[in-house]
Coordinates of C-alpha atoms in Angstrom, one line a residue:
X189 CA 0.0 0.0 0.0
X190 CA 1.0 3.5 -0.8
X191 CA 2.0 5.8 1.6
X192 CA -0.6 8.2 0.2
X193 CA -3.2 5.4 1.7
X194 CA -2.3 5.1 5.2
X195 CA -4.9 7.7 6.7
X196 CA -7.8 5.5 4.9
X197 CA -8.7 2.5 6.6
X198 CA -9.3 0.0 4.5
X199 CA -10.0 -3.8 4.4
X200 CA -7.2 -5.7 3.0
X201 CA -7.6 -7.8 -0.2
X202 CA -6.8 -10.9 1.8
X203 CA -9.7 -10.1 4.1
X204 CA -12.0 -12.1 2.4
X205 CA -9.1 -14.8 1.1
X206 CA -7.8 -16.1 4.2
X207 CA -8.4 -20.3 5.0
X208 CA -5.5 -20.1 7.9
X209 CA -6.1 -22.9 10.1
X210 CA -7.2 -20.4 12.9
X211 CA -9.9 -19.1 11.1
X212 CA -11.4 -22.8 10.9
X213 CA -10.9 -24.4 14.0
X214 CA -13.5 -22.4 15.5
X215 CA -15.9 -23.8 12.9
X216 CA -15.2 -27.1 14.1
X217 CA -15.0 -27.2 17.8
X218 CA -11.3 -26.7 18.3
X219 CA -11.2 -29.5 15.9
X220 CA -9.9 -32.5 18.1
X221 CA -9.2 -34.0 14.5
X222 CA -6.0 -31.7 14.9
X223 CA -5.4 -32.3 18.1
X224 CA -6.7 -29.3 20.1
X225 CA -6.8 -29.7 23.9
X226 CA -8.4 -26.7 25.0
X227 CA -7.1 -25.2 27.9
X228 CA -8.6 -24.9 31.4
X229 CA -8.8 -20.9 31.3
X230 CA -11.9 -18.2 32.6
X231 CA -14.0 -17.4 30.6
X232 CA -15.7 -14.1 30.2
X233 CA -19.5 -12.9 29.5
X234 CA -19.3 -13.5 26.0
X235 CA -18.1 -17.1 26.6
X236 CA -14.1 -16.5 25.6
X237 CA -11.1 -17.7 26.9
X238 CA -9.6 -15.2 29.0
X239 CA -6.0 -15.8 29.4
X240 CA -4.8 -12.9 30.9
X241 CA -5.7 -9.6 32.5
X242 CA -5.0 -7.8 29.2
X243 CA -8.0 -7.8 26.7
X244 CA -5.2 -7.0 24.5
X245 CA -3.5 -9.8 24.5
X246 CA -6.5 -12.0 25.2
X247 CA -7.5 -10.8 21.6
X248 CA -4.5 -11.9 20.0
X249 CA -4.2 -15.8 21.8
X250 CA -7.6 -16.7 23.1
X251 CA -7.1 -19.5 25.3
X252 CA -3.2 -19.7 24.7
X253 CA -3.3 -23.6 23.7
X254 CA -1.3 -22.7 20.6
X255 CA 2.2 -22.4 20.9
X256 CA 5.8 -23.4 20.4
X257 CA 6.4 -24.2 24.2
X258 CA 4.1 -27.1 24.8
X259 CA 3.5 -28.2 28.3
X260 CA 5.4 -25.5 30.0
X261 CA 4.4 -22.5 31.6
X262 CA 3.4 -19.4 29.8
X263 CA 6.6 -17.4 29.0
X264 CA 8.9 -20.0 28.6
X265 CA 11.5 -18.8 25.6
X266 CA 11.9 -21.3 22.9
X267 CA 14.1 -22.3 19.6
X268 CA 11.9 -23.0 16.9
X269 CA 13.6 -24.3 13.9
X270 CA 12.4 -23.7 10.1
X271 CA 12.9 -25.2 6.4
X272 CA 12.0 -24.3 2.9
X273 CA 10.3 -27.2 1.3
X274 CA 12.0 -28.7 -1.3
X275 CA 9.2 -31.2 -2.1
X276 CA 5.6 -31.9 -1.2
X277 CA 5.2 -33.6 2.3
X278 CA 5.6 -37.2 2.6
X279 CA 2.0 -39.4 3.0
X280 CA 2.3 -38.9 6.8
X281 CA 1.9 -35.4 6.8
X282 CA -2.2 -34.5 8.1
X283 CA -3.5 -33.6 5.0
X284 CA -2.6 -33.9 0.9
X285 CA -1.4 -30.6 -0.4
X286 CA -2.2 -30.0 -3.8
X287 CA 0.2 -28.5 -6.8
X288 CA 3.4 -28.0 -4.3
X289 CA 6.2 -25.0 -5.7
X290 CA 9.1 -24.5 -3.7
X291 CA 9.2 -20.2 -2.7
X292 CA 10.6 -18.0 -4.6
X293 CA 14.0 -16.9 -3.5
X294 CA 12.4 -13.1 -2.9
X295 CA 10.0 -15.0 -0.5
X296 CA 12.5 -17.1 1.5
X297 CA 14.1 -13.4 2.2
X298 CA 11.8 -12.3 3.4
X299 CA 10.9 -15.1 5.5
X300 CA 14.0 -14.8 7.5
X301 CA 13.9 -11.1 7.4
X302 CA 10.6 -11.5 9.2
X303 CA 11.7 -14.5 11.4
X304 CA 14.5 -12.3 12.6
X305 CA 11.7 -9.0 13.6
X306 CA 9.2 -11.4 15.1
X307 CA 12.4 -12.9 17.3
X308 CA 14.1 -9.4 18.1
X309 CA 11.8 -8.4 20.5
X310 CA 10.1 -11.7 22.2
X311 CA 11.7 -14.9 23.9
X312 CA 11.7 -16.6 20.9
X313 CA 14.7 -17.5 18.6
X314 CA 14.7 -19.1 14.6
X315 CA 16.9 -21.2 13.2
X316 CA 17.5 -22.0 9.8
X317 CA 17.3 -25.9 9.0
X318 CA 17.6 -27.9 5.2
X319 CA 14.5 -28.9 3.9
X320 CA 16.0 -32.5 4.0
X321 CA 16.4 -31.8 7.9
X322 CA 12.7 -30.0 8.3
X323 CA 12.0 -27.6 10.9
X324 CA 9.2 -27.0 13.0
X325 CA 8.1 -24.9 10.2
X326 CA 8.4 -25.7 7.3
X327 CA 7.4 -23.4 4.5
X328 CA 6.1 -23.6 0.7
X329 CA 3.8 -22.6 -2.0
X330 CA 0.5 -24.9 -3.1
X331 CA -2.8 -24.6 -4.6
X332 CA -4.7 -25.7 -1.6
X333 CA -5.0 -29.0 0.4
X334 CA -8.0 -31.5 0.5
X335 CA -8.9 -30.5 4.2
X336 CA -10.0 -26.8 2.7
X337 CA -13.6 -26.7 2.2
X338 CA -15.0 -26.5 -1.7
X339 CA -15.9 -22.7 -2.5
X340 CA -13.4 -21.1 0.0
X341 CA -10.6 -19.4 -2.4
X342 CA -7.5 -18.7 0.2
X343 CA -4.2 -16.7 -0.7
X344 CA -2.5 -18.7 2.1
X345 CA -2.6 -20.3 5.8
X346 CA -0.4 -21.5 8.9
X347 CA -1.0 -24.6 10.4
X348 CA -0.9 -23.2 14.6
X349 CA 2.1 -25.2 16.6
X350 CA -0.3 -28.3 18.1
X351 CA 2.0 -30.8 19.7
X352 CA 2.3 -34.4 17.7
X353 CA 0.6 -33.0 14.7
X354 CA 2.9 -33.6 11.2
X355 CA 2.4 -30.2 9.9
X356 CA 2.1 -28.0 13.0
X357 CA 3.3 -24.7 12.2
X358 CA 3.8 -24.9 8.6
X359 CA 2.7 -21.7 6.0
X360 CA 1.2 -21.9 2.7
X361 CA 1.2 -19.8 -0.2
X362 CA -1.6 -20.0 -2.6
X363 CA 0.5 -19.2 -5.7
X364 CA -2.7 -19.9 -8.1
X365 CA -4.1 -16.6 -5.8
X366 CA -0.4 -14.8 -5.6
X367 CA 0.2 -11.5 -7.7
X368 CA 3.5 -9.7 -7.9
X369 CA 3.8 -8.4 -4.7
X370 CA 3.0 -12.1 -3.1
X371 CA 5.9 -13.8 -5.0
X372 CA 8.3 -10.6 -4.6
X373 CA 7.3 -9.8 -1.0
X374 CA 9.0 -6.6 0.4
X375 CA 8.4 -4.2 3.5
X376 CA 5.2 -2.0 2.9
X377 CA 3.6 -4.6 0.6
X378 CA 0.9 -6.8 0.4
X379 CA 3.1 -9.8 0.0
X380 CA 4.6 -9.1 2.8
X381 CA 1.5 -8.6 5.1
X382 CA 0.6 -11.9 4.1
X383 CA 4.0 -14.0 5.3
X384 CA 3.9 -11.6 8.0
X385 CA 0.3 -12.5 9.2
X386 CA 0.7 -15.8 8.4
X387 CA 3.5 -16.4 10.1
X388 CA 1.9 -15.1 13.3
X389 CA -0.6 -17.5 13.1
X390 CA 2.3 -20.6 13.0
X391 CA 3.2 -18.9 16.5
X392 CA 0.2 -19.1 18.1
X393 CA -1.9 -15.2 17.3
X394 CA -5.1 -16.0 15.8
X395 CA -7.3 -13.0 14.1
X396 CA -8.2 -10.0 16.1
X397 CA -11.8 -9.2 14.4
X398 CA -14.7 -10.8 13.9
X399 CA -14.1 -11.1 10.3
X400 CA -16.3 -14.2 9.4
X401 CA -18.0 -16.9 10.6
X402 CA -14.8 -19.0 11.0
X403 CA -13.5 -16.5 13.9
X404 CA -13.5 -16.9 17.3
X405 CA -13.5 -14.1 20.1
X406 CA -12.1 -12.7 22.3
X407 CA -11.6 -9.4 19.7
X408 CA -10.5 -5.8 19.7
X409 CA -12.5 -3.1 19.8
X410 CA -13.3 -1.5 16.6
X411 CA -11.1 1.7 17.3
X412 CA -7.9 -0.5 17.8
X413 CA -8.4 -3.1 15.2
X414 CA -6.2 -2.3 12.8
X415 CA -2.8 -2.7 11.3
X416 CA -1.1 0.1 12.8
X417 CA -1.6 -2.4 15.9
X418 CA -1.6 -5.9 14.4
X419 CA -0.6 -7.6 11.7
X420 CA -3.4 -9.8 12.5
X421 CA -6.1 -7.2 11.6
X422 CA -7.5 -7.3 8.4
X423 CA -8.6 -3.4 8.8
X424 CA -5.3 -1.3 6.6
X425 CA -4.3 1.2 7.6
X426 CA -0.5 1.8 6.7
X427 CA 2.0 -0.6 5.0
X428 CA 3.2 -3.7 6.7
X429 CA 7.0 -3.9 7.2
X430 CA 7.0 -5.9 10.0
X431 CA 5.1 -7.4 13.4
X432 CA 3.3 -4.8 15.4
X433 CA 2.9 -3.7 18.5
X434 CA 0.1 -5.5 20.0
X435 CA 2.3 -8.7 18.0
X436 CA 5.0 -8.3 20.0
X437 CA 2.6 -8.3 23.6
X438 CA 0.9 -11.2 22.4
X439 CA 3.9 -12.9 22.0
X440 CA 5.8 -11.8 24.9
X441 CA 3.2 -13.0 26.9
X442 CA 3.6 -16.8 24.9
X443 CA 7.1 -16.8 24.9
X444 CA 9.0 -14.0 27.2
X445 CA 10.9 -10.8 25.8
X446 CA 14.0 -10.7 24.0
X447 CA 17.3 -12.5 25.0
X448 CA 14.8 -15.2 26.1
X449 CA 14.8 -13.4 29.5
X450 CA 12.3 -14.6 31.5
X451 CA 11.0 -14.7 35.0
X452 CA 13.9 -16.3 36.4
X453 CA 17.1 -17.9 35.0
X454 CA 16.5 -21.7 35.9
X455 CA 14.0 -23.6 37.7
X456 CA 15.1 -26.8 39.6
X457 CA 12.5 -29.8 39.7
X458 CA 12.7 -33.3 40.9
X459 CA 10.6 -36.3 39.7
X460 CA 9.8 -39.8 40.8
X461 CA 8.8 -40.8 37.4
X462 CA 5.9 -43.3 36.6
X463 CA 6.2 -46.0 33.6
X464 CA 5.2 -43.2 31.3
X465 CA 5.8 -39.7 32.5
X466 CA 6.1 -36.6 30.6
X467 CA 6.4 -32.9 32.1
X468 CA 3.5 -30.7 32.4
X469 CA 2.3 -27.2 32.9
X470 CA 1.0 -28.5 35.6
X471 CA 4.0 -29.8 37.6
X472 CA 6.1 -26.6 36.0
X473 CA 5.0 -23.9 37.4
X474 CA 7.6 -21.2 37.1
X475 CA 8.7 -19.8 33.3
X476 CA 12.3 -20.5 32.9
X477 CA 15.3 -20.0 30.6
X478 CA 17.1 -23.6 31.7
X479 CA 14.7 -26.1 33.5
X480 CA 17.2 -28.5 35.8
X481 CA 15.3 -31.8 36.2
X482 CA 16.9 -34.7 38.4
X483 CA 14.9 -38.2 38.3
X484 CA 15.1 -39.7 42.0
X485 CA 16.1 -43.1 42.6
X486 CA 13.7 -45.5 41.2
X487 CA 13.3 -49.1 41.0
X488 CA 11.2 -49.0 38.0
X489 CA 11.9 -48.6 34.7
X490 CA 10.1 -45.1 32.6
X491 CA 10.4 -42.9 29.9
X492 CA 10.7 -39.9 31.1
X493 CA 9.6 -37.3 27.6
X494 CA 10.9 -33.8 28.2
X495 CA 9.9 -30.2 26.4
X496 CA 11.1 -27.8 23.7
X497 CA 13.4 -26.0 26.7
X498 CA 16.4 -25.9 27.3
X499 CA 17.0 -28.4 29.9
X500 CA 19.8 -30.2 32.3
X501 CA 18.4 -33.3 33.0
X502 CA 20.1 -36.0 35.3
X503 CA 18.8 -40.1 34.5
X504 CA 17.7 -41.7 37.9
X505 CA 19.9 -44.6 39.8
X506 CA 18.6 -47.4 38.5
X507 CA 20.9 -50.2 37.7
X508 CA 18.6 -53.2 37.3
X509 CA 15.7 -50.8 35.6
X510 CA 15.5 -48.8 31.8
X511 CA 15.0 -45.7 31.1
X512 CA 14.2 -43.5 28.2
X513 CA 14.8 -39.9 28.0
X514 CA 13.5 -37.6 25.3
X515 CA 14.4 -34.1 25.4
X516 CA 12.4 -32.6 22.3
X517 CA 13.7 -29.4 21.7
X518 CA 16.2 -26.8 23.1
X519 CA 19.8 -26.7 23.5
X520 CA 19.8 -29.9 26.3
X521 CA 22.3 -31.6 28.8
X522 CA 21.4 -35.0 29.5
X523 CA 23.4 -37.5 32.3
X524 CA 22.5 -40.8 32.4
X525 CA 23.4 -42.7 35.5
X526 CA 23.1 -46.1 36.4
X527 CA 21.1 -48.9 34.2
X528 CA 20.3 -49.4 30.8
X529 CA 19.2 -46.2 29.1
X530 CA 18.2 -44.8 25.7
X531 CA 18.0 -41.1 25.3
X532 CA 17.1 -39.3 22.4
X533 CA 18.9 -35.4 21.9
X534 CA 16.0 -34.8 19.0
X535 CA 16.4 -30.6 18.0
X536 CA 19.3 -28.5 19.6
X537 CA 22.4 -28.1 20.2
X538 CA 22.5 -31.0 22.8
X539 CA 25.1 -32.8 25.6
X540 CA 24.4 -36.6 26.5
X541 CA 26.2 -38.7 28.7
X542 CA 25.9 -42.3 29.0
X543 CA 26.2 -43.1 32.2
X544 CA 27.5 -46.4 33.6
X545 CA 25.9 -48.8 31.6
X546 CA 25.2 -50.1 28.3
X547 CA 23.0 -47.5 27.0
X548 CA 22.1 -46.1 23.5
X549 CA 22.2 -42.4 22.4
X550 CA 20.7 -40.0 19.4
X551 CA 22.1 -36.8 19.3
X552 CA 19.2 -35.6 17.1
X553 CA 19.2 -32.8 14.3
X554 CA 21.7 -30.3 15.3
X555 CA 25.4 -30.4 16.2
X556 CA 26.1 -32.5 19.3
X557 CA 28.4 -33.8 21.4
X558 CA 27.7 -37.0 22.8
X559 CA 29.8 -39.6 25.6
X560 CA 29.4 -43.2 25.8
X561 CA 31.1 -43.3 29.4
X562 CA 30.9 -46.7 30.6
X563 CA 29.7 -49.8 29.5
X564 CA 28.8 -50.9 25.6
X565 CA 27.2 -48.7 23.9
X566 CA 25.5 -47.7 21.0
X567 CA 25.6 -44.1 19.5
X568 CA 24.3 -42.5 16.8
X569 CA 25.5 -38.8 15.9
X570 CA 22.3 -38.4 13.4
X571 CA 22.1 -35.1 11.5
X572 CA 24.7 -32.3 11.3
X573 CA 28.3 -31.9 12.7
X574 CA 28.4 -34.1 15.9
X575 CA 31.0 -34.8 18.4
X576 CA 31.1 -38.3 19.3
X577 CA 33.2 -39.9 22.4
X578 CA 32.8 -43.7 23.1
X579 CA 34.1 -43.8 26.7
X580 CA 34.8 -46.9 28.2
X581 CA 33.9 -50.1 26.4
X582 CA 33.3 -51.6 23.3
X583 CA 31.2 -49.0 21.5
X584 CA 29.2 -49.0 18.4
X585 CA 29.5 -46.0 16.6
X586 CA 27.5 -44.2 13.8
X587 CA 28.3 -41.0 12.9
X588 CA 25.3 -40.4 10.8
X589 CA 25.2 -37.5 8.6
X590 CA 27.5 -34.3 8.3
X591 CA 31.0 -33.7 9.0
X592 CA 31.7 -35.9 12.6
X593 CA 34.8 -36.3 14.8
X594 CA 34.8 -39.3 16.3
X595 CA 36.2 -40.6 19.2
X596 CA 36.4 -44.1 20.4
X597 CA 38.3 -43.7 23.3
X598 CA 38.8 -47.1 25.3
X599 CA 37.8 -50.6 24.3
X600 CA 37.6 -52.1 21.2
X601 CA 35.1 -50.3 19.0
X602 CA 33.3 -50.3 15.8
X603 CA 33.2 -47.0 14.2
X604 CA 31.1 -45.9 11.2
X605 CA 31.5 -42.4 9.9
X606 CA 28.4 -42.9 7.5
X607 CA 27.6 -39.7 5.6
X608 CA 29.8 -36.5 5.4
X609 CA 33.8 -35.8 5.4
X610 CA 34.4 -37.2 9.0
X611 CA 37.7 -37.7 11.3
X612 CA 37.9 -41.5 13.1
X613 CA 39.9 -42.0 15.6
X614 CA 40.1 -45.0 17.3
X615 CA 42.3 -44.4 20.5
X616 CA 43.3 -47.9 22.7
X617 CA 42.2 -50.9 22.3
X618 CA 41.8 -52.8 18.3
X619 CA 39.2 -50.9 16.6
X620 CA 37.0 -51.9 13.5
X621 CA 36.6 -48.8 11.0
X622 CA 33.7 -49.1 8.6
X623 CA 34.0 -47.2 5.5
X624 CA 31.0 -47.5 2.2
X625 CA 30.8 -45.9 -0.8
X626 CA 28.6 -42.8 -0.3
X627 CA 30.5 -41.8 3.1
X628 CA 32.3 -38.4 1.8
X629 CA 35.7 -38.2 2.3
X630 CA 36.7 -39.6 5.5
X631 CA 40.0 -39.1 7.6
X632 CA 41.3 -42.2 10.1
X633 CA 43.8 -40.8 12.1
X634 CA 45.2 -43.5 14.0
X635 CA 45.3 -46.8 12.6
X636 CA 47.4 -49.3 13.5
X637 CA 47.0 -52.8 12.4
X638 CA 50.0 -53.9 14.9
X639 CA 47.2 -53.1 17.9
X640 CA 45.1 -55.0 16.4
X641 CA 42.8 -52.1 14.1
X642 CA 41.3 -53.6 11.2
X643 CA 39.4 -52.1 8.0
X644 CA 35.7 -53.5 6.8
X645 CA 35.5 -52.2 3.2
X646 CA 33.3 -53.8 0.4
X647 CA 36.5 -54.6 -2.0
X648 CA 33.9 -54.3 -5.3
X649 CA 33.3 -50.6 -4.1
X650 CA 36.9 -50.0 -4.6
X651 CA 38.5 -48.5 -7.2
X652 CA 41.8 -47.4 -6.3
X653 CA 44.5 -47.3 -3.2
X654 CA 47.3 -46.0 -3.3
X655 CA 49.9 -43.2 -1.1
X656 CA 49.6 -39.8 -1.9
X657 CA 52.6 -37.0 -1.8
X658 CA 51.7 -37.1 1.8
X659 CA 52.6 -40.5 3.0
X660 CA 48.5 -41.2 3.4
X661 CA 46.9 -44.0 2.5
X662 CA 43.8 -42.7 -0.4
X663 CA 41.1 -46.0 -0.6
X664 CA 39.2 -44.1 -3.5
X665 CA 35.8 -45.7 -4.0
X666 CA 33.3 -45.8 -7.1
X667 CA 31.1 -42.7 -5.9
X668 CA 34.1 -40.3 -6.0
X669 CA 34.2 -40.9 -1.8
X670 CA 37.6 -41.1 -0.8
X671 CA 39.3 -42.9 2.9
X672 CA 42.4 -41.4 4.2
X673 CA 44.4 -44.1 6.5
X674 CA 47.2 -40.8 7.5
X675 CA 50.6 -41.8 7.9
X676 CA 50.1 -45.4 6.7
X677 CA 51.7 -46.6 3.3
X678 CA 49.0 -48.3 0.6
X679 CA 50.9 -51.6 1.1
X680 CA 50.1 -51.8 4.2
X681 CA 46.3 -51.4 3.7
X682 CA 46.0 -52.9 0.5
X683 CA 46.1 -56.5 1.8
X684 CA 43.1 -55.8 4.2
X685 CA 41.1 -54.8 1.7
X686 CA 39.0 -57.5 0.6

């Protein structure tokens, strides 16, 4: 919109357009199809939510059940990740999405461009993921989905963040709707109202005016229903370039202010966990940067399923029991301690240790560093740039995908650098490296056949060895990936080969 245009208050073109996921829940009773749990929360004389003592905010999140921060108290900062598609979701995902396009490059600009306004001033904080990864958003361009209902055009929609929904916090483009400005989006324009709005909806704002029969109250007042406000007004009255205002509020209430400051720096719990046990709102009461969570001595065994915090969470003494810890998201520390454990790093940034035992570990998306410790384990390093330390014992090792230094530490081990240019090191004992076609170009640093090392390599895969200007070993496969055995002659490794 012109500047010429702002003292006119107008209704935007997308008024009338819009088939966001907020607009039709309502319509369908919260639709427990999606998985909507309503939240126990007063509610006024017009029978809506009433969150909290601002109307303002109430407006903007009704009953607060939408959000990034599942099962933890109002306030609580959070990471959310996000992707560009690349390709149309896989049959899991809750609906089928019709005539998929991958964004413009204009549009993924100014997706992160608005990411990084919405994050500036709340407790929230993006961070960009490969489509092959997926984030918790995940964004792309369609011509609808089945769930739509016949007869309702829509220029785009958000999917709000509902916990264990495949899909939860996605945003569509409607590129058989989209005109210039919706493919070349830029502050001031209407294709950048539309990500902008959108993307409020994927964290947790829902509409501020009782636009249509597929809205649900609380609203503003007329006199402050507009987009000098909100970006989640349909009323125009200047330009969007960026979140507003009464955005920010909303969201400051979901997710704390800036610097993910919040009302104190950690909060210390301690759980006697059940078979099954998960933490709650309920049993969290305080909103917290770092949650420290200690599981007392138990003789059961649990799973014990964290949140999308950041969290330091110690295993329970257990040594004839199992446990399972998931930490979701967040930038996580996990110790195991005594017993058999799994525990799962998921999203973040994340620190797990083993324990005593023989236990299993996934570091999850992001770049981790993960410990054996004692006992025989099992570890995967999974998705990006991991750090990966067997301990004690004879350790299994996979480094999964991305560039990986592994460790094996004591014992003899069986490393597997999998995909990406990795470093293997093998440290005491007589480890077995593992090395495929398709694994990158991978670095052993230590071999020594005399102390017992040995290679398992698929001979057929194989297309050359020989020792480079270096004095390194170069096994040279089909695919063009490459294993460097440093400091040891090809006619040493030739012969186990094979």
């Amino acid at each position: 919109m012109s500047d010429n245009a702002q003292s006119a208050e107008i209704s935007s073109p997308h008024a009338v357009t819009c088939a966001c996921s907020h607009c039709k829940i309502s319509a369908v009773e919260k639709s427990s199809e999606l998985g909507f749990n309503g939240r126990d929360v007063p509610i006024d004389g017009n029978g809506d939510p009433v969150l909290t003592a601002d109307p303002i905010i109430n407006a903007l999140v009704g009953s607060g059940e939408f959000r990034w921060n599942w099962r933890l108290p109002i306030g609580t900062p959070v990471e959310v990740t996000y992707s560009f598609r690349n390709s149309e979701p896989g049959p899991n995902y809750f609906d089928t999405i019709n005539d998929f396009r991958v964004m413009t490059v204009e549009q993924q600009i100014a997706v992160r461009q608005i990411l990084d306004q919405y994050a500036a001033n709340t407790g929230l904080t993006f961070r960009e993921v490969s489509a092959e990864d997926g984030g918790d958003m995940n964004f792309g361009l369609y011509s609808g989905r089945n769930g739509i209902p016949s007869g309702i055009p829509n220029d785009g929609e958000a999917i709000p963040p509902i916990e264990n929904l495949n899909g939860s916090g996605d945003v569509w483009i409607n590129w058989t709707q989209a005109d210039a400005e919706d493919f070349a989006p830029s502050p001031g324009n209407q294709g950048y109202f539309l990500l902008t709005h959108e993307i409020g909806h994927a964290l947790g704002l829902k509409h501020t005016g009782n636009n249509s029969f597929f809205d649900s109250g609380p609203f503003l007042p007329a006199e402050l229903d507009n987009t000098a406000n909100t970006v989640m007004s349909f009323n125009q009255t200047v330009g969007t370039t960026g979140p507003a205002p009464f955005d920010f509020a909303a969201l400051q209430a979901l997710y704390g202010t800036a610097g993910g400051a919040s009302a104190v720096d950690t909060f210390q719990l301690f759980f006697d966990p059940a078979i099954t046990f998960q933490v709650t709102e309920d049993l969290v009461p305080v909103a917290a940067n770092t949650y420290l969570i200690e599981l007392v001595p138990s003789i059961r065994s649990h799973e014990f399923k964290a949140t999308n915090a950041n969290e330091i969470i110690t295993g329970a003494a257990n040594p004839d029991g199992f446990e399972a810890i998931t930490a979701l998201g967040g930038n996580d520390i996990i110790y195991g301690r005594q017993g058999t454990e799994v525990i799962y790093g998921n999203v973040g940034a994340d620190q797990l240790f083993g324990g005593q035992d023989r236990d299993t570990l996934f570091g999850g998306k992001d770049g981790d560093r993960l410990f054996g410790n004692k006992g025989n384990d099992i570890i995967y390093g999974n998705n990006a740039e991991d750090r990966v330390f067997g301990g004690q014992g004879d350790d299994l090792i996979f480094g999964g995908k991305g560039a990986d230094t592994i460790n094996g530490n004591l014992g003899n081990d069986t490393i597997n650098g999998n995909r990406g240019n990795d470093i293997l090191i093998g440290n005491d004992g007589a480890d077995q490296f593992v090395m495929r076609a398709g694994g990158g170009i991978d670095t052993l640093v230590d071999f020594n056949a005399a102390e017992g090392d040995t290679l398992n390599i698929i001979a057929s895969q194989v297309t050359a060895i020989f020792t480079d200007t270096f004095g390194n070993t170069q096994v040279q496969f089909f695919d063009g990936s490459i294993l460097i055995v440093a400091g040891v002659d090809s006619s040493a490794i030739s012969p186990l080969i094979g």
